Tab-separated table of C-alpha atoms in Angstrom:
chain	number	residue	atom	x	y	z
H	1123	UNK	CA	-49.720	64.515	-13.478
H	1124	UNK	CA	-48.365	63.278	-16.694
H	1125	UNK	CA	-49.068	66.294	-18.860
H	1126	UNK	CA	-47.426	68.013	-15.819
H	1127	UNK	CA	-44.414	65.954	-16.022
H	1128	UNK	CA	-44.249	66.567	-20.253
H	1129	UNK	CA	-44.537	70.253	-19.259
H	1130	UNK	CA	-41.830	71.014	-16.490
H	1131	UNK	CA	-39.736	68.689	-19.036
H	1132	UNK	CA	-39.945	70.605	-22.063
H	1133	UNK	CA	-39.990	74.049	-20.043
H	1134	UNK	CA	-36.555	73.315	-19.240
H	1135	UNK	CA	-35.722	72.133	-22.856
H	1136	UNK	CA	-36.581	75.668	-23.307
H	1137	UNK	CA	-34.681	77.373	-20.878
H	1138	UNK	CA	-31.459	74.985	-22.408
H	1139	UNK	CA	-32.690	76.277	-25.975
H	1140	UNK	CA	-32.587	80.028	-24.583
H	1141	UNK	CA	-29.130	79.978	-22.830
H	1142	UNK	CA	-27.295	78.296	-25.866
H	1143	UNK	CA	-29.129	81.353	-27.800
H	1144	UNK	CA	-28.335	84.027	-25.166
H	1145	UNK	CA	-24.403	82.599	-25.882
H	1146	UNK	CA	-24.437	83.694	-29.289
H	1147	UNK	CA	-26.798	86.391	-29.798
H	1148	UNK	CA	-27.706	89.624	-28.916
H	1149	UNK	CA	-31.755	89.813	-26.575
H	1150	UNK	CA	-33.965	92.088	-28.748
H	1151	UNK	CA	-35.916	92.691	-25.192
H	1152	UNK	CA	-34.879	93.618	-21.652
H	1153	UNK	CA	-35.393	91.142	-19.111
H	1154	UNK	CA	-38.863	91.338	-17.940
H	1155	UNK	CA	-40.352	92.367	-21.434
H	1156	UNK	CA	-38.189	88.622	-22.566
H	1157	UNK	CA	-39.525	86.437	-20.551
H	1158	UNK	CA	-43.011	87.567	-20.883
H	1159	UNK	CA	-41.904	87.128	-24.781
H	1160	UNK	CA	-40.914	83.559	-23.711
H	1161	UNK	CA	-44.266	82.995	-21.559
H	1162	UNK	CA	-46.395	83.901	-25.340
H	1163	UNK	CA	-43.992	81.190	-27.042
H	1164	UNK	CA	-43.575	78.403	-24.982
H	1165	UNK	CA	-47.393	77.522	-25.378
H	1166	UNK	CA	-46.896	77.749	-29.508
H	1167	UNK	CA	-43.926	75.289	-29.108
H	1168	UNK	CA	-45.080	73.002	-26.808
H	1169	UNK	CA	-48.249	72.688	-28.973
H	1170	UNK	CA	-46.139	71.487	-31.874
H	1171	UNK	CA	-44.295	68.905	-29.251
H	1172	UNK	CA	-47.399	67.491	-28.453
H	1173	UNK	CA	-48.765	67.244	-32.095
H	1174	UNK	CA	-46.677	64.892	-32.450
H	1175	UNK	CA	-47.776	60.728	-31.321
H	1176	UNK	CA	-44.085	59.644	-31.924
H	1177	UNK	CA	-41.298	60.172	-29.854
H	1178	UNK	CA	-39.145	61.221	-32.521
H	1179	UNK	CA	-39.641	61.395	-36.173
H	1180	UNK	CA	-38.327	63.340	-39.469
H	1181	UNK	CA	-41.167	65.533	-39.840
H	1182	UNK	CA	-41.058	66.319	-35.827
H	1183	UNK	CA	-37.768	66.882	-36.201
H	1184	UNK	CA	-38.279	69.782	-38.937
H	1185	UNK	CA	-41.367	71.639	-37.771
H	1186	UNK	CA	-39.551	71.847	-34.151
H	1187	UNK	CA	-36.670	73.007	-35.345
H	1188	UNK	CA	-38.746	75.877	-37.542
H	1189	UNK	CA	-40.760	76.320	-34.190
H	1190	UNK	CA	-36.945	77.235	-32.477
H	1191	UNK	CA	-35.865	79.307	-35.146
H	1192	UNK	CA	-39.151	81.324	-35.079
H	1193	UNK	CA	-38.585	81.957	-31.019
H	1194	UNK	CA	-34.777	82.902	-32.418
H	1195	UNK	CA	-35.764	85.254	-34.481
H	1196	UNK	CA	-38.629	87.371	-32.383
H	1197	UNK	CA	-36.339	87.015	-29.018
H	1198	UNK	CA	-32.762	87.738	-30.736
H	1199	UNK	CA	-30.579	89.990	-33.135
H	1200	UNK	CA	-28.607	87.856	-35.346
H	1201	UNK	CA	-27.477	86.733	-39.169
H	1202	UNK	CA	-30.100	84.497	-40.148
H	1203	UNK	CA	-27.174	81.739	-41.139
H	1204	UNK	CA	-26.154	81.747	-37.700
H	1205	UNK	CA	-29.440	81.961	-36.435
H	1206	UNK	CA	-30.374	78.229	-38.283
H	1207	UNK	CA	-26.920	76.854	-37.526
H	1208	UNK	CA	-27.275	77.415	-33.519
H	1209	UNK	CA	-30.689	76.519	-33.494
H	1210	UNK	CA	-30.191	72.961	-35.247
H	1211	UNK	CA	-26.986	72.778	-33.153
H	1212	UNK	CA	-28.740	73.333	-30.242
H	1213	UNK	CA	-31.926	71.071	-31.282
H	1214	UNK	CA	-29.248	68.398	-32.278
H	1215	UNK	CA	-27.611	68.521	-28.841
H	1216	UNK	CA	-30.590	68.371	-26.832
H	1217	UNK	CA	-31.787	65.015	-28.991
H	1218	UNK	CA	-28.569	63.685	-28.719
H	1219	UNK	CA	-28.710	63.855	-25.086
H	1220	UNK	CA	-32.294	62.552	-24.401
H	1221	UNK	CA	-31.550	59.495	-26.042
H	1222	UNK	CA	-28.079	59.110	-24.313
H	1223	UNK	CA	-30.038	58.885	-21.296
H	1224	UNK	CA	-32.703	56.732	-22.284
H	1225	UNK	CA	-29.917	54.122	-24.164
H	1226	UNK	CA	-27.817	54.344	-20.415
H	1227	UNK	CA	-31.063	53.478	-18.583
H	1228	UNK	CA	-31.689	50.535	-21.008
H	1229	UNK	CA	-28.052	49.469	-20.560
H	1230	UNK	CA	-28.319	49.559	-16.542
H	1231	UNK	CA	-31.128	47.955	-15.795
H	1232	UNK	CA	-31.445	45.561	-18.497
H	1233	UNK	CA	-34.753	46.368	-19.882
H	1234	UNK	CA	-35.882	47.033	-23.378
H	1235	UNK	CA	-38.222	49.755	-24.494
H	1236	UNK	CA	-41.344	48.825	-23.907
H	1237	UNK	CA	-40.834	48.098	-20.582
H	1238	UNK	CA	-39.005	51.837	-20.200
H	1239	UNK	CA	-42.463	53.377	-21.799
H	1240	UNK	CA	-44.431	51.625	-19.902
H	1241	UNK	CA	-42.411	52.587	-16.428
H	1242	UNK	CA	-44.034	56.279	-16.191
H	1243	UNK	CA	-42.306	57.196	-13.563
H	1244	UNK	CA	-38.779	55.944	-14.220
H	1245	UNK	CA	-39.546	57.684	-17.964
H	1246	UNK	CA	-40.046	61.056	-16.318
H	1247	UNK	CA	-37.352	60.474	-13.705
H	1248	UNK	CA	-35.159	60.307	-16.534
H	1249	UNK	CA	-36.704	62.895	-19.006
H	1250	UNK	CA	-36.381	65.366	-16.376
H	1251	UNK	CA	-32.661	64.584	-15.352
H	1252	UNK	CA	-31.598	64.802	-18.955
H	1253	UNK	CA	-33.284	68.253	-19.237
H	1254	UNK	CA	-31.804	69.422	-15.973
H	1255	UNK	CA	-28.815	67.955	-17.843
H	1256	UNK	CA	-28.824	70.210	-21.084
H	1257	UNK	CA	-29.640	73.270	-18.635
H	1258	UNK	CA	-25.990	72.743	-16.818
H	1259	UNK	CA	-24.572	72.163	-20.650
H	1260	UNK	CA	-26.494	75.386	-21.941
H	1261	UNK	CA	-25.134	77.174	-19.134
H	1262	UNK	CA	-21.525	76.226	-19.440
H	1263	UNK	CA	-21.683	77.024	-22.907
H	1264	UNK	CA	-22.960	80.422	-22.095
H	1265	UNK	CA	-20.460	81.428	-19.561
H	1266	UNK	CA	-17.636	80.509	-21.905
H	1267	UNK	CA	-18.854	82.257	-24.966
H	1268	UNK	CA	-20.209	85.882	-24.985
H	1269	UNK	CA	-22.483	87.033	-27.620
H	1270	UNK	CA	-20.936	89.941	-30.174
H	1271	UNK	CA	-22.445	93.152	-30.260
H	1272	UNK	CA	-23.041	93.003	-33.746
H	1273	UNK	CA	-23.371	90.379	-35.800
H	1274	UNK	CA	-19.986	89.070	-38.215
H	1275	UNK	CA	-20.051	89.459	-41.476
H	1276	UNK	CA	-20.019	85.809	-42.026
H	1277	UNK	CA	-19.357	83.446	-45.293
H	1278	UNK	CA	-22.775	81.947	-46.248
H	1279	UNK	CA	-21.185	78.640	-47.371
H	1280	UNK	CA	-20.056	78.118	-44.254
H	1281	UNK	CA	-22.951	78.476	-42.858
H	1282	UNK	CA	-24.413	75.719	-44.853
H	1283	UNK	CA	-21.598	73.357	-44.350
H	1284	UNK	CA	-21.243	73.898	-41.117
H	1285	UNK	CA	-25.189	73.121	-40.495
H	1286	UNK	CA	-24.802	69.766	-42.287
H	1287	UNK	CA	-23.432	67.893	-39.236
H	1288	UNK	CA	-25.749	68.565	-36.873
H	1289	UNK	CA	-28.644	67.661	-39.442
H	1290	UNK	CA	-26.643	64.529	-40.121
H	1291	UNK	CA	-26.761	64.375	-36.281
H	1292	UNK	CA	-30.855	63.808	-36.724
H	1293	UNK	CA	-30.549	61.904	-39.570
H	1294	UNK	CA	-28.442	59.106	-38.038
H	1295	UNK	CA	-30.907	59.813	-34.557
H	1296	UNK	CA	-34.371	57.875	-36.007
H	1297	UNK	CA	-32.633	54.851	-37.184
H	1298	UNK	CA	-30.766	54.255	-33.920
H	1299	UNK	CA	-33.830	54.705	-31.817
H	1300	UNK	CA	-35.394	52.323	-33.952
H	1301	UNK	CA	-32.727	49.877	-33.954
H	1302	UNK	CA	-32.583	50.235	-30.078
H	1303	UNK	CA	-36.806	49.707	-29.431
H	1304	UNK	CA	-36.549	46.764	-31.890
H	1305	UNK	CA	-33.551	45.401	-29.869
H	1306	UNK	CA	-31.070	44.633	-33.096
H	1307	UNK	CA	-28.604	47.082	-31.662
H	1308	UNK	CA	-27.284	46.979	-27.844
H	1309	UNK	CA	-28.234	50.436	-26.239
H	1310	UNK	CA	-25.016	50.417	-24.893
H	1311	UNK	CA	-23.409	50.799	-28.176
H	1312	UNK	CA	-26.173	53.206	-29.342
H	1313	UNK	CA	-25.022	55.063	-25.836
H	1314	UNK	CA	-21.874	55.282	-27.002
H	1315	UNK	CA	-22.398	56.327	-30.680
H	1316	UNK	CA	-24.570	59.342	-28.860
H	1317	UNK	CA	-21.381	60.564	-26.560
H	1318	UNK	CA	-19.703	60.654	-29.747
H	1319	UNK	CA	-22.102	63.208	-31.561
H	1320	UNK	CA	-22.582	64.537	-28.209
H	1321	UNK	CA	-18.879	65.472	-28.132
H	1322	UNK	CA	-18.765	66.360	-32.288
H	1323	UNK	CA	-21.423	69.188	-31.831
H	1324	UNK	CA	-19.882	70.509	-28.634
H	1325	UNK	CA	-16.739	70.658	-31.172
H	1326	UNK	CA	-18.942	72.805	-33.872
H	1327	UNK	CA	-19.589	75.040	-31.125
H	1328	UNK	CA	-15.876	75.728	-30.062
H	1329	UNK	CA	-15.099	76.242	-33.919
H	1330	UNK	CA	-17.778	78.932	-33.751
H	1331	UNK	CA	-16.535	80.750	-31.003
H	1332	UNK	CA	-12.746	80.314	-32.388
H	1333	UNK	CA	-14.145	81.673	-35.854
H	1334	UNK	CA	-16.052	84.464	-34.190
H	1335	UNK	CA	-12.964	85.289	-32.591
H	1336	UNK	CA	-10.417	85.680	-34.923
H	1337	UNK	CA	-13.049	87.670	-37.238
H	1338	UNK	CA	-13.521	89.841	-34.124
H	1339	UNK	CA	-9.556	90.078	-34.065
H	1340	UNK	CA	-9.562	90.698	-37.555
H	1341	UNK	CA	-12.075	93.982	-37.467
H	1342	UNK	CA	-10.167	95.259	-34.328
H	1343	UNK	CA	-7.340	95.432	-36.307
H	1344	UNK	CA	-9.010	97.010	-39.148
H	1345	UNK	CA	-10.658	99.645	-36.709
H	1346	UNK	CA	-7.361	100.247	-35.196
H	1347	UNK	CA	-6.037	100.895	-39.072
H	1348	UNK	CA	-8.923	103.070	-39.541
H	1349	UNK	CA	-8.489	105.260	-36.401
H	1350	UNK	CA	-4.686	105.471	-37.459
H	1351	UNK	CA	-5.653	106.490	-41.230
H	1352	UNK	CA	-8.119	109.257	-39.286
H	1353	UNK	CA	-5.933	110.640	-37.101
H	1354	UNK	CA	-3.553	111.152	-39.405
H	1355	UNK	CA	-5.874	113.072	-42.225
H	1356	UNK	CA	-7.149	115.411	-38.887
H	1357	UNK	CA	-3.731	116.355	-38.596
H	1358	UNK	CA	-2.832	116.773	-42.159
H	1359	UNK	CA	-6.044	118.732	-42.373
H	1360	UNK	CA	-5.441	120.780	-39.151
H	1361	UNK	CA	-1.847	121.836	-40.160
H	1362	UNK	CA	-2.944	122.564	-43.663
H	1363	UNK	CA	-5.708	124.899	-41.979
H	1364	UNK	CA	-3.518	126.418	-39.519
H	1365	UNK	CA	-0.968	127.095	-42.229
H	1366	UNK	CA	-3.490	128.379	-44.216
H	1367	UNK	CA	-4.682	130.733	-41.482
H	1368	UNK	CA	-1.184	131.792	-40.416
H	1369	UNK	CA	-0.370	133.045	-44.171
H	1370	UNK	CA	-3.345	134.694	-44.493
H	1371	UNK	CA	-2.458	136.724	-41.784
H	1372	UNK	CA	0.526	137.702	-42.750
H	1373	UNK	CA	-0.656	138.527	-45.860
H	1374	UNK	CA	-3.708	140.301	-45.081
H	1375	UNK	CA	-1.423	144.132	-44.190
H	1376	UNK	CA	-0.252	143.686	-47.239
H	1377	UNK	CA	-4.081	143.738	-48.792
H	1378	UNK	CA	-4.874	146.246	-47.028
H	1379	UNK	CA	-2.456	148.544	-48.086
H	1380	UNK	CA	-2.463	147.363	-51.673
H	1381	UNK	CA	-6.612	148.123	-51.385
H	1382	UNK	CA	-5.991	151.037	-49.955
H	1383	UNK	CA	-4.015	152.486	-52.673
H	1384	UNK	CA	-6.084	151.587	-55.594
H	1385	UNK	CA	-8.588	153.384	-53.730
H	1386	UNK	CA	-6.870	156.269	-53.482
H	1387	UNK	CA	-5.789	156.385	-56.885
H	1388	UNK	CA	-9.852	155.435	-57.061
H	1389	UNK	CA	-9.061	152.863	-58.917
H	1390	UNK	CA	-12.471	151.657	-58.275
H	1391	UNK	CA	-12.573	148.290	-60.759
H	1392	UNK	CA	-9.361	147.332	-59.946
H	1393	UNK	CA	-10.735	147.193	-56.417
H	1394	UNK	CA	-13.283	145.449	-56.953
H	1395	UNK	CA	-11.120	142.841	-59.185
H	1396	UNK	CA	-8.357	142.239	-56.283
H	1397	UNK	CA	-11.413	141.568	-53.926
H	1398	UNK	CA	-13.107	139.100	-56.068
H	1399	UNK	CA	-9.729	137.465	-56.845
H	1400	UNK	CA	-9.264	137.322	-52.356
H	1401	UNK	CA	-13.066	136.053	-52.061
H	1402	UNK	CA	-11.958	133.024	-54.432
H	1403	UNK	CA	-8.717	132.514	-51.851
H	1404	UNK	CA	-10.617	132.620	-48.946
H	1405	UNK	CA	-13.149	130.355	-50.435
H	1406	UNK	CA	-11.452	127.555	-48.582
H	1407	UNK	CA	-10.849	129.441	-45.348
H	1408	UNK	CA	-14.756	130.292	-45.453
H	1409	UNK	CA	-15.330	126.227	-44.565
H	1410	UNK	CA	-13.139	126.407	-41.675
H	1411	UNK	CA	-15.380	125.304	-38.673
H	1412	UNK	CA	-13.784	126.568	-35.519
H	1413	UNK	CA	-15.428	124.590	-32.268
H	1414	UNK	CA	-11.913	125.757	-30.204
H	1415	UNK	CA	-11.337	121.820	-30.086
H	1416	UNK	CA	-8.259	120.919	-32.255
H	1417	UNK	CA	-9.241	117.648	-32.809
H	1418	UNK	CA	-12.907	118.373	-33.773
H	1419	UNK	CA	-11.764	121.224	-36.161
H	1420	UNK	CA	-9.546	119.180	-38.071
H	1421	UNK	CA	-12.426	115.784	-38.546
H	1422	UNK	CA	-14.802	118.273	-39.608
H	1423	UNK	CA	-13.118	120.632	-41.754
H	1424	UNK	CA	-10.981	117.870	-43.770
H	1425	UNK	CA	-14.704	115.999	-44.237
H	1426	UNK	CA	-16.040	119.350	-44.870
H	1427	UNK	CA	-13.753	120.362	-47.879
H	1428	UNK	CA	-14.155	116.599	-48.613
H	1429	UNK	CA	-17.668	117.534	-49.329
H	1430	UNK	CA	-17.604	120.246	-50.848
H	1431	UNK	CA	-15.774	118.633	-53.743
H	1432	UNK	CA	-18.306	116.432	-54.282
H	1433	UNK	CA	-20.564	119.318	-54.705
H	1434	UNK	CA	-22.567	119.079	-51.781
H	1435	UNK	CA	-24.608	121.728	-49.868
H	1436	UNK	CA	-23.245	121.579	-46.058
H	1437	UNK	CA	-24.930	123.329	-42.969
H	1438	UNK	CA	-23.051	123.226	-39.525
H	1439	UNK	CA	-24.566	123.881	-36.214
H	1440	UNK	CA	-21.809	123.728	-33.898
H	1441	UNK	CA	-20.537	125.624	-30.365
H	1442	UNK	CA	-17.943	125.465	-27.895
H	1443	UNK	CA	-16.192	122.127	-28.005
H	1444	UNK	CA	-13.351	123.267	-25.962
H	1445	UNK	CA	-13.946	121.264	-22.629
H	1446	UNK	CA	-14.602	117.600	-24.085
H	1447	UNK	CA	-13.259	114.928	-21.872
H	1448	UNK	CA	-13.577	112.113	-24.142
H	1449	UNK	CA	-10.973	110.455	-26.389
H	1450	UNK	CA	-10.348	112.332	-29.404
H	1451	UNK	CA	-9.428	109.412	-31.559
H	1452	UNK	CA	-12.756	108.203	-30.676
H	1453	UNK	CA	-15.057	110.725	-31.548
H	1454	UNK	CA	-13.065	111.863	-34.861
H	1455	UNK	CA	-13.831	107.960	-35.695
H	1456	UNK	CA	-17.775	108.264	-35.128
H	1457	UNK	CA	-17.476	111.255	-37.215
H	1458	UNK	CA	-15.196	110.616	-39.828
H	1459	UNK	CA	-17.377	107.424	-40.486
H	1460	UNK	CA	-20.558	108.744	-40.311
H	1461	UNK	CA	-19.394	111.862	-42.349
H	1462	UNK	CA	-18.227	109.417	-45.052
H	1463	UNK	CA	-21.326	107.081	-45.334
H	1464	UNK	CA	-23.246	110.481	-45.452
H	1465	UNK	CA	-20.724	111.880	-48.586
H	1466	UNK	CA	-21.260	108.584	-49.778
H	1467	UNK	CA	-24.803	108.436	-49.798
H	1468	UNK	CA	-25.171	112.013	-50.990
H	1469	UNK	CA	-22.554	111.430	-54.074
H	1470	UNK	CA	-25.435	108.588	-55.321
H	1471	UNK	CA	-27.977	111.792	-56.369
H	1472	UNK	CA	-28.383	114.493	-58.758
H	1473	UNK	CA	-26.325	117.217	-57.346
H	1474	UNK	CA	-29.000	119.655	-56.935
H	1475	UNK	CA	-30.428	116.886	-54.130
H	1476	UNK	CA	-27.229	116.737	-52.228
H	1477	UNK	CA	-26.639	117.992	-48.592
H	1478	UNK	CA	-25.590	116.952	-45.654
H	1479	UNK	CA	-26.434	118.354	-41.662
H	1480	UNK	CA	-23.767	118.298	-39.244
H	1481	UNK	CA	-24.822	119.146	-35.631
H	1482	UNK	CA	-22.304	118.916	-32.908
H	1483	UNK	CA	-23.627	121.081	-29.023
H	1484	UNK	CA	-21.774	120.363	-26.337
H	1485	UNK	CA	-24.373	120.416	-23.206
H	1486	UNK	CA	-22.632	121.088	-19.827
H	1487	UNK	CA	-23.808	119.102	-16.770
H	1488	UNK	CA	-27.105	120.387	-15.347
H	1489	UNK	CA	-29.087	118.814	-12.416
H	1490	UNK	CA	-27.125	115.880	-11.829
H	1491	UNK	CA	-26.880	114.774	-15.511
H	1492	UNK	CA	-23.674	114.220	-16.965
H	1493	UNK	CA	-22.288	116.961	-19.750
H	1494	UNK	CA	-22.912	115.794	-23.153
H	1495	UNK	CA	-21.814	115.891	-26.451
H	1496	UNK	CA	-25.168	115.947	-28.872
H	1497	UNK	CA	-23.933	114.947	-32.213
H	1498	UNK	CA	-26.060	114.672	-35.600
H	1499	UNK	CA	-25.475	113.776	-39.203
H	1500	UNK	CA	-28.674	113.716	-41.493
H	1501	UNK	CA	-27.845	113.733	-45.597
H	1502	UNK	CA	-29.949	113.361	-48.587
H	1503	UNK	CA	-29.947	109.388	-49.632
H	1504	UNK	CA	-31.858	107.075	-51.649
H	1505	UNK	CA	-33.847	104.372	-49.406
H	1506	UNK	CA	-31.662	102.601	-47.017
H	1507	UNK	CA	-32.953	99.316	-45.459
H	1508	UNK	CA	-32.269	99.455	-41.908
H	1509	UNK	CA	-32.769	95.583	-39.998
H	1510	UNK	CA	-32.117	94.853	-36.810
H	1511	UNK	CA	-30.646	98.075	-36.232
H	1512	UNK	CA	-28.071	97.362	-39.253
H	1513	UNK	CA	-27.893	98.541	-42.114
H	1514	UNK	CA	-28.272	95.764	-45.462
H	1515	UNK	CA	-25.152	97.035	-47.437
H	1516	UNK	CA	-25.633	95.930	-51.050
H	1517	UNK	CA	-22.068	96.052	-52.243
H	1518	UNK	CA	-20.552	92.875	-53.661
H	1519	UNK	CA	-17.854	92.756	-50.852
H	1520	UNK	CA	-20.086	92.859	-47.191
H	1521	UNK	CA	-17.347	91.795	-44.991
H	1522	UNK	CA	-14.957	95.096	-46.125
H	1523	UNK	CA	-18.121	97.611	-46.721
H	1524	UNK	CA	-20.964	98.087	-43.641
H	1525	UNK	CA	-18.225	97.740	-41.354
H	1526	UNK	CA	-18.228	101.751	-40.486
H	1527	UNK	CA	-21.635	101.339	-38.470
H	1528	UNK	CA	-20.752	98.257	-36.370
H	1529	UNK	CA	-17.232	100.425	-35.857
H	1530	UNK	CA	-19.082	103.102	-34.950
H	1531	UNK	CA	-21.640	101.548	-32.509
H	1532	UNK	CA	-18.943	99.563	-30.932
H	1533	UNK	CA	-17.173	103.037	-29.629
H	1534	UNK	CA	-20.282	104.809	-28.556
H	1535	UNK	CA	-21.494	101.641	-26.756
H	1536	UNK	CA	-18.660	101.567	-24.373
H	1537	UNK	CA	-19.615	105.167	-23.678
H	1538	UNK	CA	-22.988	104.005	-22.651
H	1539	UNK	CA	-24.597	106.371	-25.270
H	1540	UNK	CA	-27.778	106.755	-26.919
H	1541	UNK	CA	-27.706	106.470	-30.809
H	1542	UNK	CA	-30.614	106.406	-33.287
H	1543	UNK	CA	-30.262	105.284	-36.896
H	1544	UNK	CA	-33.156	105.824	-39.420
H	1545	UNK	CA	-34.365	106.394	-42.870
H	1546	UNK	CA	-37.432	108.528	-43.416
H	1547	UNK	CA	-38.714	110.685	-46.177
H	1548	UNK	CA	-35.416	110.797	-48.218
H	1549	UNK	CA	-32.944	111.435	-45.430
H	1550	UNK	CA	-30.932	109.676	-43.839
H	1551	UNK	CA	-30.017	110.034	-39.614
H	1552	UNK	CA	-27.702	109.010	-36.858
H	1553	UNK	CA	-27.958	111.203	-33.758
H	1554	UNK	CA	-26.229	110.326	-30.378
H	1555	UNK	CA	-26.510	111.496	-27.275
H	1556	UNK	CA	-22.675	111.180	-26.002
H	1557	UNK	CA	-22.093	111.381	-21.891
H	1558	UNK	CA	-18.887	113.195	-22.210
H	1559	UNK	CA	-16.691	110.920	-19.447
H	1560	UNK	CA	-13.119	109.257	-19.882
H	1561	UNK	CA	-13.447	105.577	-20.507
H	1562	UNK	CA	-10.700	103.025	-19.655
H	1563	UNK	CA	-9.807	100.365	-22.798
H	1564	UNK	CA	-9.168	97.292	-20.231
């Protein structure tokens, strides 16, 4: 009955452990395949619990905490900084509130811990209500903070600072309990001292959430600069290529008739001269893409001619574009991101390795389904190492560079679109599969 009791109690430390997580980060699995996840771990965790003759301990302490972070990191997406400050947050929290009930039922009835230990029933009365406890705490702090959908570029040192406090938490735990079972400090005070940490790591947190926050705030705001900066090269790119277009039409009677007469006059080289000298005008004109969508025309051929100065070999597959529903300004930001990490990535090789793919089919609805917009970009790179589904930038500034993809992702997402990133045999991919729908921003 006893191991019974041990097991319901740490099942639900579990479940406590698992909400705080699910507040902060991202499930790798969906919900049946995670809790079969959970069923394979609980039996590795609860092995190390019971390891373990001493109720608490240093070295307990550590390997459970590794044990946590382990479950973290197979269930969850995450930085691994955040990953070890929640999970010694959470760890530290749980502890904290264990003993504060074991301290308040010293205090109450007036018994000291021996008698407690020996009291099996009143021990598990109380282990259990604790647990049942940190659930209801877990769960408020799960409905009042929401997980990201990508993980912040966070500062490292942080990180580490931040983590101190709740291993300072553990630190000041043993001590206490020993001072408590030896009956040199009141367990009332030692109650009290525990309400206080209690309270300090519920603080940490709120800071988290109010850091995550304003970082969030801060990359909306460089997204909305981004879309702004985007828009506005489409349009200086579509005007240019309209003006373009508009001169060369007017001009092109005028070529005719000047062709015409050296011709006549068979002026056969000179011909052949003014048609060279028009191929090398229309050079420019040849990149126009024309998809009959304004908006589309001017992302690609601005990124196109953007390209092509870098010396890069381009192939476009594209067709009718014409009826897309979606919002403009967010599908020239997919591609004027993607088109850029692909320039980018292209511009690191030998020129005779560069090119890039550009696919862009718009499907019409068929059989129920949804129309679509199928869009690809696969370039020439050197090996990219892909994580999590992110990609490990290795430029000295990560919180301004790597923030295209989590841009990116965050658009299609609200879509509900299908997107696959990945590196294989020198290429790099991103293809989506785009329901073509009008989305609300509330």
């Amino acid at each position: 009955m006893e191991r019974w009791v041990d097991v319901l109690i740490s099942g639900l430390e579990m479940i406590a452990i698992l909400f705080t997580f699910d507040a902060f980060f991202q499930r790798r699995f969906c919900k049946n395949k995670f809790w079969a996840f959970v069923a394979l771990l609980f039996p590795v965790h609860y092995f190390f619990i019971q390891i373990f003759s001493t109720p608490i301990s240093y070295i307990k302490i550590a390997v459970l905490s590794i044990s946590l972070l382990l479950v973290n990191l197979v269930l969850y997406h995450g930085r691994m900084t955040s990953r070890v400050l929640v999970t010694v947050l959470s760890y530290a929290l749980l502890y904290l509130i264990e003993f504060f009930g074991q301290f308040i039922t010293l205090t109450f009835l007036k018994i000291d811990y021996k008698e407690y230990w020996g009291n099996r029933i009143l021990y598990s009365a109380c282990g259990i209500s604790m647990a049942f406890i940190c659930v209801g705490i877990a769960c408020m702090i799960k409905h009042f903070h929401k997980p990201l959908s990508y993980p912040m570029q966070g500062s490292y040192l942080w990180g580490i600072l931040a983590v101190l406090f709740p291993i300072s938490s553990f630190a000041l735990q043993l001590p206490l309990f020993y001072q408590v079972s030896t009956q040199h400090v009141s367990p009332m005070w030692a109650a009290t001292n525990c309400v206080i940490m209690i309270v300090a790591n519920l603080l940490i947190f709120w800071i988290i959430g109010l850091l995550e926050k304003n970082i969030q705030i801060h990359e909306e705001t460089l997204a909305l600069s981004e879309r702004i900066h985007t828009q506005a090269e489409s349009i200086r790119a579509l005007s240019a290529a309209y003006s373009n277009q508009r001169k060369l039409t007017h001009d092109f009677r005028q070529y005719l008739q000047v062709l015409a007469g050296m011709l006549q006059r068979n002026e056969i080289c000179s011909a052949q001269e003014f048609i060279e000298e028009l191929q090398e005008k229309q050079s420019e004109r040849s990149l126009l893409i024309n998809t009959h969508n304004a908006a589309m025309d001017a992302i690609l051929n601005q990124k196109a001619y953007t390209a092509k100065k870098a010396h890069i070999d381009l192939h476009f597959e594209v067709n009718d574009l014409s009826p897309l529903k979606m919002k403009s300004i967010d599908y020239t930001v997919v591609i004027a991101n993607l088109f850029d990490n692909a320039i980018e990535a292209c511009s690191k090789l030998e020129e005779s390795k560069r090119w890039i793919e550009v696919k862009a089919l718009y499907d019409k609805s068929f059989g129920g389904e949804p129309a679509k917009l199928f869009l690809s970009i696969v370039n020439s790179s050197l090996p990219v190492n892909i994580v999590d589904g992110h990609i490990q930038t290795t430029k000295k500034d990560s919180n301004l560079h790597g923030f295209g993809i989590p841009n990116v992702k965050s658009i299609l997402d609200r879509y509900g679109a299908v997107y696959v990133m990945q590196y294989m045999d020198n290429k790099f991919q991103f293809s989506i599969d785009w329901p073509d729908k009008i989305i609300n921003d509330d």
